[in-house]
PDB file of C-alpha atoms in Angstrom:
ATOM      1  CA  UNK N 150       9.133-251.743 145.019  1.00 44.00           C
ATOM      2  CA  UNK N 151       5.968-253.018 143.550  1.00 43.00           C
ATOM      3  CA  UNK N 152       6.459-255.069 139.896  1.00 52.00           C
ATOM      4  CA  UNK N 153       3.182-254.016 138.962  1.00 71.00           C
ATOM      5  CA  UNK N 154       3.828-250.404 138.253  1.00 79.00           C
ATOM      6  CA  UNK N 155       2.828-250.459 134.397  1.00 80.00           C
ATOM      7  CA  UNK N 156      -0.486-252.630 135.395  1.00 81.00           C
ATOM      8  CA  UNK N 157      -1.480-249.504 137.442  1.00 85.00           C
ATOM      9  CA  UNK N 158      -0.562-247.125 134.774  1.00 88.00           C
ATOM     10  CA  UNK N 159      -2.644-248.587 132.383  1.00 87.00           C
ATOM     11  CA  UNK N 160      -5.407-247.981 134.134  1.00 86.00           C
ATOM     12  CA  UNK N 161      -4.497-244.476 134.401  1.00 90.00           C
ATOM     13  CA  UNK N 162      -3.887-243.950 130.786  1.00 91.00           C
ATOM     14  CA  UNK N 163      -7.513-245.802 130.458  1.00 90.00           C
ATOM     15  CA  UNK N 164      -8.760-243.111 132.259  1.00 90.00           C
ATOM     16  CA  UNK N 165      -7.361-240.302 131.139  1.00 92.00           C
ATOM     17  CA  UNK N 166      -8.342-241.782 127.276  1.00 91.00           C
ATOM     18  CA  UNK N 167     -11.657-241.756 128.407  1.00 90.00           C
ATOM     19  CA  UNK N 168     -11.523-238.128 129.867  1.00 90.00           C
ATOM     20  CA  UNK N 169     -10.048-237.297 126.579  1.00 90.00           C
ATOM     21  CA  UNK N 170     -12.901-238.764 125.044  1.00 89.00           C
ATOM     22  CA  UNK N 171     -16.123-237.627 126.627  1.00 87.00           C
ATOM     23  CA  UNK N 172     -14.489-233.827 126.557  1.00 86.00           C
ATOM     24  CA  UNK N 173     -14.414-234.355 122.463  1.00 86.00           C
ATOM     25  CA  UNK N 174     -17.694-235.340 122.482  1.00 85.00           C
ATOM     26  CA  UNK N 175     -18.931-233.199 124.924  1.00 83.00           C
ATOM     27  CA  UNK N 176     -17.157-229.727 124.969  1.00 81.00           C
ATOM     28  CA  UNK N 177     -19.174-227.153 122.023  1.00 80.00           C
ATOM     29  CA  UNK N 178     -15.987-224.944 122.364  1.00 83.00           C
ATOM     30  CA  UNK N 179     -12.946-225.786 119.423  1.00 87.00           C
ATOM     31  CA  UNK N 180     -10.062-224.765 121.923  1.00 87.00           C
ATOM     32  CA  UNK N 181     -11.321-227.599 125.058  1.00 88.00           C
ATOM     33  CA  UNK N 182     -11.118-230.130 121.479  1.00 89.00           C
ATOM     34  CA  UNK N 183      -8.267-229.657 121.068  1.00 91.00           C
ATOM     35  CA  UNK N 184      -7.344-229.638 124.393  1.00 91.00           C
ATOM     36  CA  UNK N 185      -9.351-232.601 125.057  1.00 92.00           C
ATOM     37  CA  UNK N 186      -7.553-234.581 121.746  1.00 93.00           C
ATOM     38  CA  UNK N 187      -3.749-233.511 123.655  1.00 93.00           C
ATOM     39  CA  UNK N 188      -5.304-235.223 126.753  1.00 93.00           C
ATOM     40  CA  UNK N 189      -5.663-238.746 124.715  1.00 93.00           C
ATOM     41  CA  UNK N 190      -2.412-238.084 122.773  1.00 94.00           C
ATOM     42  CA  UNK N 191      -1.117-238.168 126.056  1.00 93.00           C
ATOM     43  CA  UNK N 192      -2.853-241.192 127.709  1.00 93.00           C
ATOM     44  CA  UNK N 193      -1.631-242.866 124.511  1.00 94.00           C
ATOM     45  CA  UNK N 194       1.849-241.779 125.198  1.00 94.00           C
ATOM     46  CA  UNK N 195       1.489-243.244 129.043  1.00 93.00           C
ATOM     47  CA  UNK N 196       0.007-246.980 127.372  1.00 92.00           C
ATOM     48  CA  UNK N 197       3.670-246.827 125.217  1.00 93.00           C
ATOM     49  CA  UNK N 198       5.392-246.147 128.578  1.00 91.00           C
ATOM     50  CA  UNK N 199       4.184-248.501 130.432  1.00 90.00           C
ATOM     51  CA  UNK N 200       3.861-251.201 128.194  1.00 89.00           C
ATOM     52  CA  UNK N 201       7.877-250.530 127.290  1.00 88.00           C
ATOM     53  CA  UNK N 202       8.459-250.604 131.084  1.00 87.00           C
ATOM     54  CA  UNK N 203       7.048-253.962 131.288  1.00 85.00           C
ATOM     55  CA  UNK N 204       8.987-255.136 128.658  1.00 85.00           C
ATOM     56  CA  UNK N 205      11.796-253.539 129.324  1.00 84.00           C
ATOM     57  CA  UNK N 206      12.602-252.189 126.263  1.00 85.00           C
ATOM     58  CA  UNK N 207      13.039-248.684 125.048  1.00 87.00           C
ATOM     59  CA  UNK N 208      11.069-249.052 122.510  1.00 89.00           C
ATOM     60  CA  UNK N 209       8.039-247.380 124.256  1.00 89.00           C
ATOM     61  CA  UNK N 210      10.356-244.529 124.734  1.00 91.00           C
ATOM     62  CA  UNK N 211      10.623-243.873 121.189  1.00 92.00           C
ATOM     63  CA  UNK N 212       6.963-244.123 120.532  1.00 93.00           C
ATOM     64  CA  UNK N 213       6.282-242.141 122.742  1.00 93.00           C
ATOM     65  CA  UNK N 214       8.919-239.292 121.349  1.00 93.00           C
ATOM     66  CA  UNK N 215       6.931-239.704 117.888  1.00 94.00           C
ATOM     67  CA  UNK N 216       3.014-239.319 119.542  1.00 94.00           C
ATOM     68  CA  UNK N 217       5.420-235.911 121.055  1.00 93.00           C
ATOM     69  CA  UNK N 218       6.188-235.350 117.678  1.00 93.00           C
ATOM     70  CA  UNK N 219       2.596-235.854 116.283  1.00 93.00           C
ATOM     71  CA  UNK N 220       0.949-233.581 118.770  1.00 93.00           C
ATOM     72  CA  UNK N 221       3.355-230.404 118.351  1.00 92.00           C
ATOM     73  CA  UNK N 222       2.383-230.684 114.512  1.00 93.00           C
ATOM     74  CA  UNK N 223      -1.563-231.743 115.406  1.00 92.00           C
ATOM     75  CA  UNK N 224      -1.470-228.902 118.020  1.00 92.00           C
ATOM     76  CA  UNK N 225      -0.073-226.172 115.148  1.00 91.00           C
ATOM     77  CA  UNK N 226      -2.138-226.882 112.738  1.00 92.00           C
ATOM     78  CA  UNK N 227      -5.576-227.246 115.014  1.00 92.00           C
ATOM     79  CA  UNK N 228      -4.476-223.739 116.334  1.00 91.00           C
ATOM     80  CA  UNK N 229      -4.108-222.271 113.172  1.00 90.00           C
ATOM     81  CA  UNK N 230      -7.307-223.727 112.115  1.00 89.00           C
ATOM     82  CA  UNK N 231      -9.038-222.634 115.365  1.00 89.00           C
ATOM     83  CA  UNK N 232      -8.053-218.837 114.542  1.00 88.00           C
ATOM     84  CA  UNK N 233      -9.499-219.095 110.824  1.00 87.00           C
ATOM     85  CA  UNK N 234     -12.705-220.432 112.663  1.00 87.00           C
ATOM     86  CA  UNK N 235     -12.674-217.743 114.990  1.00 85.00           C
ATOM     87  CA  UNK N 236     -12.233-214.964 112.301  1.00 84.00           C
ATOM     88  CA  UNK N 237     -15.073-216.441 109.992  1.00 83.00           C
ATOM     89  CA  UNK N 238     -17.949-216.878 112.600  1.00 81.00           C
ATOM     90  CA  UNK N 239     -16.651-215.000 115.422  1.00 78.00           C
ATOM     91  CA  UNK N 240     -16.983-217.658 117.866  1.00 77.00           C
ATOM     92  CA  UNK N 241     -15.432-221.115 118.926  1.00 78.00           C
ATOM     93  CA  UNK N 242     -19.055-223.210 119.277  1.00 79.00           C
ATOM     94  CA  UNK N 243     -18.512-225.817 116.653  1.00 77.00           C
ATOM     95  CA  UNK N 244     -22.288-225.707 116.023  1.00 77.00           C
ATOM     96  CA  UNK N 245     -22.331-222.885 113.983  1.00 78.00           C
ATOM     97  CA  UNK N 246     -20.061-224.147 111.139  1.00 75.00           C
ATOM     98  CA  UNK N 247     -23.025-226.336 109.941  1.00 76.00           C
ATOM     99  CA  UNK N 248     -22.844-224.379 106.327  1.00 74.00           C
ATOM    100  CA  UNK N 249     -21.940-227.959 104.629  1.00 69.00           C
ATOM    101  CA  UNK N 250     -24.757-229.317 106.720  1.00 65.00           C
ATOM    102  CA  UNK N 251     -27.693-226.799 105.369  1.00 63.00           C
TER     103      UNK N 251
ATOM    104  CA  UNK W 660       7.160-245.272 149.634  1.00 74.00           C
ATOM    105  CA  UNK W 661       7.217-245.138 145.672  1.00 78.00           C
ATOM    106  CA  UNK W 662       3.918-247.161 145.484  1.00 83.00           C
ATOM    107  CA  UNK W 663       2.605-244.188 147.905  1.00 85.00           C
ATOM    108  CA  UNK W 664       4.006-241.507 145.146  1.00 85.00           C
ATOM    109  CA  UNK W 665       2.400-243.816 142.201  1.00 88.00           C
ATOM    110  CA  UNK W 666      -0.770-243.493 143.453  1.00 89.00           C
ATOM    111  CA  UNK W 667      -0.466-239.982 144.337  1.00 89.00           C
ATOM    112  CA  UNK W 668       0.838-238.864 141.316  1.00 90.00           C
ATOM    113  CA  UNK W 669      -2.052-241.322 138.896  1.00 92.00           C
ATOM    114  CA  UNK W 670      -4.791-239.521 140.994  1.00 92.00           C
ATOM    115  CA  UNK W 671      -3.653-235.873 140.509  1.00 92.00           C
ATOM    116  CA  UNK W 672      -3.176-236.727 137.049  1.00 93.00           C
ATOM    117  CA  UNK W 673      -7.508-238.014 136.755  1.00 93.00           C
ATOM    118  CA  UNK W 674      -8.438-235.456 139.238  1.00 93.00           C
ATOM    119  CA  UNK W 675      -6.669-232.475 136.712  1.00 93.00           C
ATOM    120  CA  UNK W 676      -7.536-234.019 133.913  1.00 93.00           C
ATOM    121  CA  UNK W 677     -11.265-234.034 134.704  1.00 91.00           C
ATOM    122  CA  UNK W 678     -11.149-230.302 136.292  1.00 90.00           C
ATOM    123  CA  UNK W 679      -9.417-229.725 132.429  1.00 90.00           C
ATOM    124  CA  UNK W 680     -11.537-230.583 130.460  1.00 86.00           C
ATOM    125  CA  UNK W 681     -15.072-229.509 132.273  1.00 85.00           C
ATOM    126  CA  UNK W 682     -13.817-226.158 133.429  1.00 82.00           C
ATOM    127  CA  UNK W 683     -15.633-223.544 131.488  1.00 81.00           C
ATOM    128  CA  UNK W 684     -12.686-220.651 131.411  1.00 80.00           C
ATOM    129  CA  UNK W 685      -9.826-222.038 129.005  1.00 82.00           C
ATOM    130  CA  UNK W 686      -7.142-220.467 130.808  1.00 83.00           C
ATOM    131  CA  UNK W 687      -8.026-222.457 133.847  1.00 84.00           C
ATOM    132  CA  UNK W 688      -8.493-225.345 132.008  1.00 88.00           C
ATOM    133  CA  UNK W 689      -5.155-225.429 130.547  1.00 90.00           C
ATOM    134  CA  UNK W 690      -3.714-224.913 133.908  1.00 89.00           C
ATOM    135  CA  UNK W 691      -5.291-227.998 135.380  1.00 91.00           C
ATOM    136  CA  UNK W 692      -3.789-229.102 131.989  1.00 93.00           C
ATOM    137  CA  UNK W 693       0.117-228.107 133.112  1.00 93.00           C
ATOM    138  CA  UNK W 694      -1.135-229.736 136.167  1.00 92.00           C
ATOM    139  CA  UNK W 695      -1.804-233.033 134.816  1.00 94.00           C
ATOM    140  CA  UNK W 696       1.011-233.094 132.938  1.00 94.00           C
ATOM    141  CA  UNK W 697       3.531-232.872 135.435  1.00 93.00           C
ATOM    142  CA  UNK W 698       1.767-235.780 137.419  1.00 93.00           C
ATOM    143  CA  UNK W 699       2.141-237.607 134.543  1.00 94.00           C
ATOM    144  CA  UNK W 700       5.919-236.561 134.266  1.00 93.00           C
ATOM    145  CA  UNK W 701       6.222-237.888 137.506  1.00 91.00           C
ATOM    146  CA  UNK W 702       4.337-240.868 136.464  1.00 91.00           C
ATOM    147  CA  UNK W 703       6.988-241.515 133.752  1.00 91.00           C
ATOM    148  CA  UNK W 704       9.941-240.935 135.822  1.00 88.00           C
ATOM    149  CA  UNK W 705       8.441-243.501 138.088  1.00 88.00           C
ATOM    150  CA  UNK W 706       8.222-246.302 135.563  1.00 88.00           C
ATOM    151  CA  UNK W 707      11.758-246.208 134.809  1.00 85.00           C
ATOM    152  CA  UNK W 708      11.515-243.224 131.657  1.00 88.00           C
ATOM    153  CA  UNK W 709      13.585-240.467 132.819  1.00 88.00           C
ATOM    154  CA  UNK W 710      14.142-239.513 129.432  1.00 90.00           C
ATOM    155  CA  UNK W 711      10.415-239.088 128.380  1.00 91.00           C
ATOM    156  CA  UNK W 712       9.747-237.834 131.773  1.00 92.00           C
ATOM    157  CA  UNK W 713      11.839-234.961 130.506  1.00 92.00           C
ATOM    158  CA  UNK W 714      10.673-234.682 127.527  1.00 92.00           C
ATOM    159  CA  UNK W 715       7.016-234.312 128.894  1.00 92.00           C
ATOM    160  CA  UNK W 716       7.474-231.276 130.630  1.00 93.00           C
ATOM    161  CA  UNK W 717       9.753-229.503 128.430  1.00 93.00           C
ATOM    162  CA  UNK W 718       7.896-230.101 125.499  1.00 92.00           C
ATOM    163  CA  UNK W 719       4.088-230.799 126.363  1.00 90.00           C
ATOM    164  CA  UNK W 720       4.019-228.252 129.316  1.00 89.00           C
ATOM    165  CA  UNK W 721       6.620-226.180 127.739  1.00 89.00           C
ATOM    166  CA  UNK W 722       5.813-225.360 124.277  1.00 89.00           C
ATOM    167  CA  UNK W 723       2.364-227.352 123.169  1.00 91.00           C
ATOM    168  CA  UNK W 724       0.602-225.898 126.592  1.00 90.00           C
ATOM    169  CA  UNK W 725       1.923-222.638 126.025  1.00 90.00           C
ATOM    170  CA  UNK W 726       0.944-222.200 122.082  1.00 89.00           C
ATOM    171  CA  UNK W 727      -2.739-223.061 123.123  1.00 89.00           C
ATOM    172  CA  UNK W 728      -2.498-220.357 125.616  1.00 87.00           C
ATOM    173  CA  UNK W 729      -1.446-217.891 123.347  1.00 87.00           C
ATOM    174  CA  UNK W 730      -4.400-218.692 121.204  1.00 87.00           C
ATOM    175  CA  UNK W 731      -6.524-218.485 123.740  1.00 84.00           C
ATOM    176  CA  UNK W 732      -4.909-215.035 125.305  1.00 82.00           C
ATOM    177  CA  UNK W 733      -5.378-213.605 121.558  1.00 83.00           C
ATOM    178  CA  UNK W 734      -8.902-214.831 120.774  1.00 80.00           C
ATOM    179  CA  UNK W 735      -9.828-213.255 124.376  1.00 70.00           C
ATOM    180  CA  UNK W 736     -12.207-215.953 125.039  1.00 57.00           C
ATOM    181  CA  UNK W 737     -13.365-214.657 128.374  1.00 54.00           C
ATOM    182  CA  UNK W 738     -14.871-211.511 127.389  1.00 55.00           C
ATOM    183  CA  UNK W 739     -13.814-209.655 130.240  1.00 50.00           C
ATOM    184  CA  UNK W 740     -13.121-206.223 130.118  1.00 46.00           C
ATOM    185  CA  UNK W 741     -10.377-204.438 132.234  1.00 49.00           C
ATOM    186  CA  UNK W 742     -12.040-203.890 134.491  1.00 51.00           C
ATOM    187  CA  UNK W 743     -12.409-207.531 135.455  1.00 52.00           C
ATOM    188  CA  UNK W 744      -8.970-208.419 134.240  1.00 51.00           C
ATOM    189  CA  UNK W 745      -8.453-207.152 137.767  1.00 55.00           C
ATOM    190  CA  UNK W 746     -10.240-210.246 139.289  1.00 57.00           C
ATOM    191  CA  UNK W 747      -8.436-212.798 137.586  1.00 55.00           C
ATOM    192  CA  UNK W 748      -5.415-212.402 140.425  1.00 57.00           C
ATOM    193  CA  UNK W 749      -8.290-213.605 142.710  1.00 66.00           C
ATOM    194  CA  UNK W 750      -7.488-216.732 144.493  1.00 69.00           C
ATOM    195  CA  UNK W 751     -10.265-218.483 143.999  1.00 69.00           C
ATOM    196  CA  UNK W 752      -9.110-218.783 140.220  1.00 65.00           C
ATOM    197  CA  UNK W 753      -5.874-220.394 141.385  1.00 67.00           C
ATOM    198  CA  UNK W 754      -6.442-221.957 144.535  1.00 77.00           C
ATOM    199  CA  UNK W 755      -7.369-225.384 142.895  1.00 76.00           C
ATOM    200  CA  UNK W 756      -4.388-225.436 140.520  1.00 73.00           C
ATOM    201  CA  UNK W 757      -2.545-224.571 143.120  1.00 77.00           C
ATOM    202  CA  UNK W 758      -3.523-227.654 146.107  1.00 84.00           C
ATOM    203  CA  UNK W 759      -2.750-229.844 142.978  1.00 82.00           C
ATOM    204  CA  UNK W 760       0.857-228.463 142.417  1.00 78.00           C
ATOM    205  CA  UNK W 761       1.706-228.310 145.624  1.00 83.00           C
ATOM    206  CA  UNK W 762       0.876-232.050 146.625  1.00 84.00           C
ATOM    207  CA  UNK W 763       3.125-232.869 143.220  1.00 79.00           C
ATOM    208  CA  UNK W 764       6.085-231.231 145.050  1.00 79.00           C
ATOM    209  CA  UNK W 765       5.205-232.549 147.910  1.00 82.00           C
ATOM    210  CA  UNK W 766       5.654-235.620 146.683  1.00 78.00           C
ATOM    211  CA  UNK W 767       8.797-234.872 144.528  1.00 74.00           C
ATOM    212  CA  UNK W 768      10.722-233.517 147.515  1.00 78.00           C
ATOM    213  CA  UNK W 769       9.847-236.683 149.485  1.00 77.00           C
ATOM    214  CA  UNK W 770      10.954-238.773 146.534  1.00 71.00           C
ATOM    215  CA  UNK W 771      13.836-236.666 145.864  1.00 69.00           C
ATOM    216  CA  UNK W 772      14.952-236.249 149.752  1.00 72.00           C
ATOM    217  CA  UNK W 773      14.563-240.167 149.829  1.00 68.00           C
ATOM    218  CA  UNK W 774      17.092-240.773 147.222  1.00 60.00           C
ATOM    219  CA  UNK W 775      14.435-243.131 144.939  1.00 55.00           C
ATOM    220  CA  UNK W 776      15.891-244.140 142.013  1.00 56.00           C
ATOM    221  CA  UNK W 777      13.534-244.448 139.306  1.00 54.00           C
ATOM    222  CA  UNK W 778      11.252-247.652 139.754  1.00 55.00           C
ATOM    223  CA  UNK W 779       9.515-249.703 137.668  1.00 54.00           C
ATOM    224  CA  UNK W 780      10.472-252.964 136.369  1.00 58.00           C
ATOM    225  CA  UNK W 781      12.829-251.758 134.342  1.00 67.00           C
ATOM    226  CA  UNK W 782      14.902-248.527 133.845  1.00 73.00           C
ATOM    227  CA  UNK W 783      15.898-247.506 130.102  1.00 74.00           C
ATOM    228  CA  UNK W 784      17.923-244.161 130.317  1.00 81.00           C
ATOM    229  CA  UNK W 785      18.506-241.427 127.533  1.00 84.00           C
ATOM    230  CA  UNK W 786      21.308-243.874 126.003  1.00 86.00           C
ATOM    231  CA  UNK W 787      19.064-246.651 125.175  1.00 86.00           C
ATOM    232  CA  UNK W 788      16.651-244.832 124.193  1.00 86.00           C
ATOM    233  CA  UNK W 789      19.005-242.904 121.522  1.00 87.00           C
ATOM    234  CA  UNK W 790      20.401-246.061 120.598  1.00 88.00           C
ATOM    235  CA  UNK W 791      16.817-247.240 119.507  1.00 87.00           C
ATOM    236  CA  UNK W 792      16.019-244.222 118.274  1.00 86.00           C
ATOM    237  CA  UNK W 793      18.628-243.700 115.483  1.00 89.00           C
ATOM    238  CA  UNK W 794      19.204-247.328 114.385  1.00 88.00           C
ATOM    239  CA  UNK W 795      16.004-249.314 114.112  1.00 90.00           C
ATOM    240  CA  UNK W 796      13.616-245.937 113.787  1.00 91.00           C
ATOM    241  CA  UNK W 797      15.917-243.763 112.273  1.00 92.00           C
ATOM    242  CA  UNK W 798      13.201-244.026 108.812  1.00 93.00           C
ATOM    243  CA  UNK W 799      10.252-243.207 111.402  1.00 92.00           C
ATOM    244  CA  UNK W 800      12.873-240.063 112.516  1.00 93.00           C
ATOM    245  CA  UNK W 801      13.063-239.207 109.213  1.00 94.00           C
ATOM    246  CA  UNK W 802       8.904-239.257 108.714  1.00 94.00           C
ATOM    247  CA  UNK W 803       8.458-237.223 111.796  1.00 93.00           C
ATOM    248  CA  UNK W 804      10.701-234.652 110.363  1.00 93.00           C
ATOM    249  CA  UNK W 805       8.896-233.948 107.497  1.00 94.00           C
ATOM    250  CA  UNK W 806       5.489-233.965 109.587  1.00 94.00           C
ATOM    251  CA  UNK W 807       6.904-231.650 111.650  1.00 93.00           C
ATOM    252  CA  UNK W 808       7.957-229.524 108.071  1.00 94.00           C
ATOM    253  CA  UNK W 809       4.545-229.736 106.599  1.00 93.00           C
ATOM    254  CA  UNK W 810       2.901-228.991 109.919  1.00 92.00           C
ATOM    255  CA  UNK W 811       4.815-225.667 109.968  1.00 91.00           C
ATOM    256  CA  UNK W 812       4.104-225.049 106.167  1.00 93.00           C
ATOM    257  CA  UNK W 813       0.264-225.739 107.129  1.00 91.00           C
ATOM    258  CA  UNK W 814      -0.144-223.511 110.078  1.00 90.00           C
ATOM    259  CA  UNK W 815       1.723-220.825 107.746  1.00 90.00           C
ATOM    260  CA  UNK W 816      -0.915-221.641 105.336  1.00 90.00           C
ATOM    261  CA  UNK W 817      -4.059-221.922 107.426  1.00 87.00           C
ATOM    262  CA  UNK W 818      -3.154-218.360 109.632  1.00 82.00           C
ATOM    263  CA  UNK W 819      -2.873-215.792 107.006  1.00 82.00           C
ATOM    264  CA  UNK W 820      -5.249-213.582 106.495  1.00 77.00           C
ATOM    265  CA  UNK W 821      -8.023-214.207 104.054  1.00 70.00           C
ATOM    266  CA  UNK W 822      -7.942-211.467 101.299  1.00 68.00           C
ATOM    267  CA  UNK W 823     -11.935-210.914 101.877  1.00 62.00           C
ATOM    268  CA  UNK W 824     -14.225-212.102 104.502  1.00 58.00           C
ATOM    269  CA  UNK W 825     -16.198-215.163 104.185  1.00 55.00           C
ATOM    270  CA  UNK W 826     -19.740-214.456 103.569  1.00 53.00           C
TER     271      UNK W 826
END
């Protein structure tokens, strides 16, 4: 059994942050956003694993049940959001809600 | 043999979440999505979290995965008529989702068959997690809640319909 499980998994949840990441930045459509912001909630959730495995304490655990928490009300709201953008411009590209912009 | 499953399961968790978030059809995206969340289940379970482990699918695959597909299903992002609704059973739509699932059981049954125990350096089950939980966090329990309140009270608020159209 290899003792450096949580070095490895931080890694991982680098990774997957950085995913996260460049599909914000990238993606034009509001549904891969939000998709893209669950993906870093969850590399964030990995970092509290590991780092709580490492330790050994459960403390990760917990934070990681509140980033759980944080996400089911992010994801809610964002979807309810993503339907009002839909219904006012009648598409998902972010681009075209530039009225505050003009 | 658990280092083997590690690796495994880190590497279908990258590989989906890349294929998530550049596919260009949501609905495959958020299956590459399930995908990469039950690597990273496994991932959990691995590094002694059973608890969150469980907690990741039921929750993340279960309910958050599942609310963004309903959005998507109702928005009809694809465009596709009936016509081509037909060609969504093809298996070039699922083939890739499914490789990825199937080398995650794969590697489940040989971990379960094995009789692993959870690795990692340490192992903190469901009772020490409680135990943190409700003593030192119980205030951050408490704060969650009422996100969780206003969160509902917000996506009541932001989905009803507007009374006229926006200009």
């Amino acid at each position: 059994m290899s003792p450096q499980f949580s070095d490895y998994a931080l890694v991982v949840a680098a990774v997957l942050f950085a995913l996260g990441l460049f599909g914000v930045l990238a993606r034009r459509n509001v549904v891969y956003v939000l998709i893209s912001v669950e993906v870093m909630l969850n590399a964030a959730g990995l970092a509290f694993i590991s780092a709580g495995s490492k330790l050994g304490q459960p403390d990760g655990q917990v934070m990681f049940i509140f980033i759980l928490t944080l996400a089911a009300a992010e994801a809610s709201v964002g979807l309810a959001l993503v339907i009002q953008f839909y219904r006012a411009y009648k598409t998902l590209d972010t681009d075209s809600a530039r009225e505050l912009k003009d | 043999m658990v280092t083997v499953l590690f690796f495994v399961a880190g590497a279908l968790a990258i590989v989906s979440t890349a294929l998530a978030v550049t596919r260009p059809n949501a609905v495959h995206a958020l299956l590459y999505l399930i995908v990469a969340i039950l690597s990273l289940s496994v991932l959990f379970y691995l590094l002694g979290a059973p608890f969150a482990a469980a907690l990741e699918v039921i929750v993340y695959a279960g309910a958050i995965v599942v609310l963004l597909l309903f959005v998507v299903m109702m928005l009809n992002l694809s465009h596709q008529s009936v016509a081509e609704e037909r060609t969504l059973l093809k298996p070039s739509i699922w083939i890739g989702p499914g490789i990825l699932a199937a080398v995650l059981l794969g590697a489940l049954i040989a971990l379960l068959s094995n009789g692993a125990p959870a690795g990692g350096d340490s192992i903190e089950g469901p009772a020490a997690v409680g135990t943190a939980l409700f003593r030192p966090y119980l205030v951050g329990v408490e704060i969650a809640s009422f996100l969780l309140i206003s969160g509902v009270v917000g996506a009541y608020h932001l989905g009803r319909r507007l009374k006229e159209p926006r200009p």
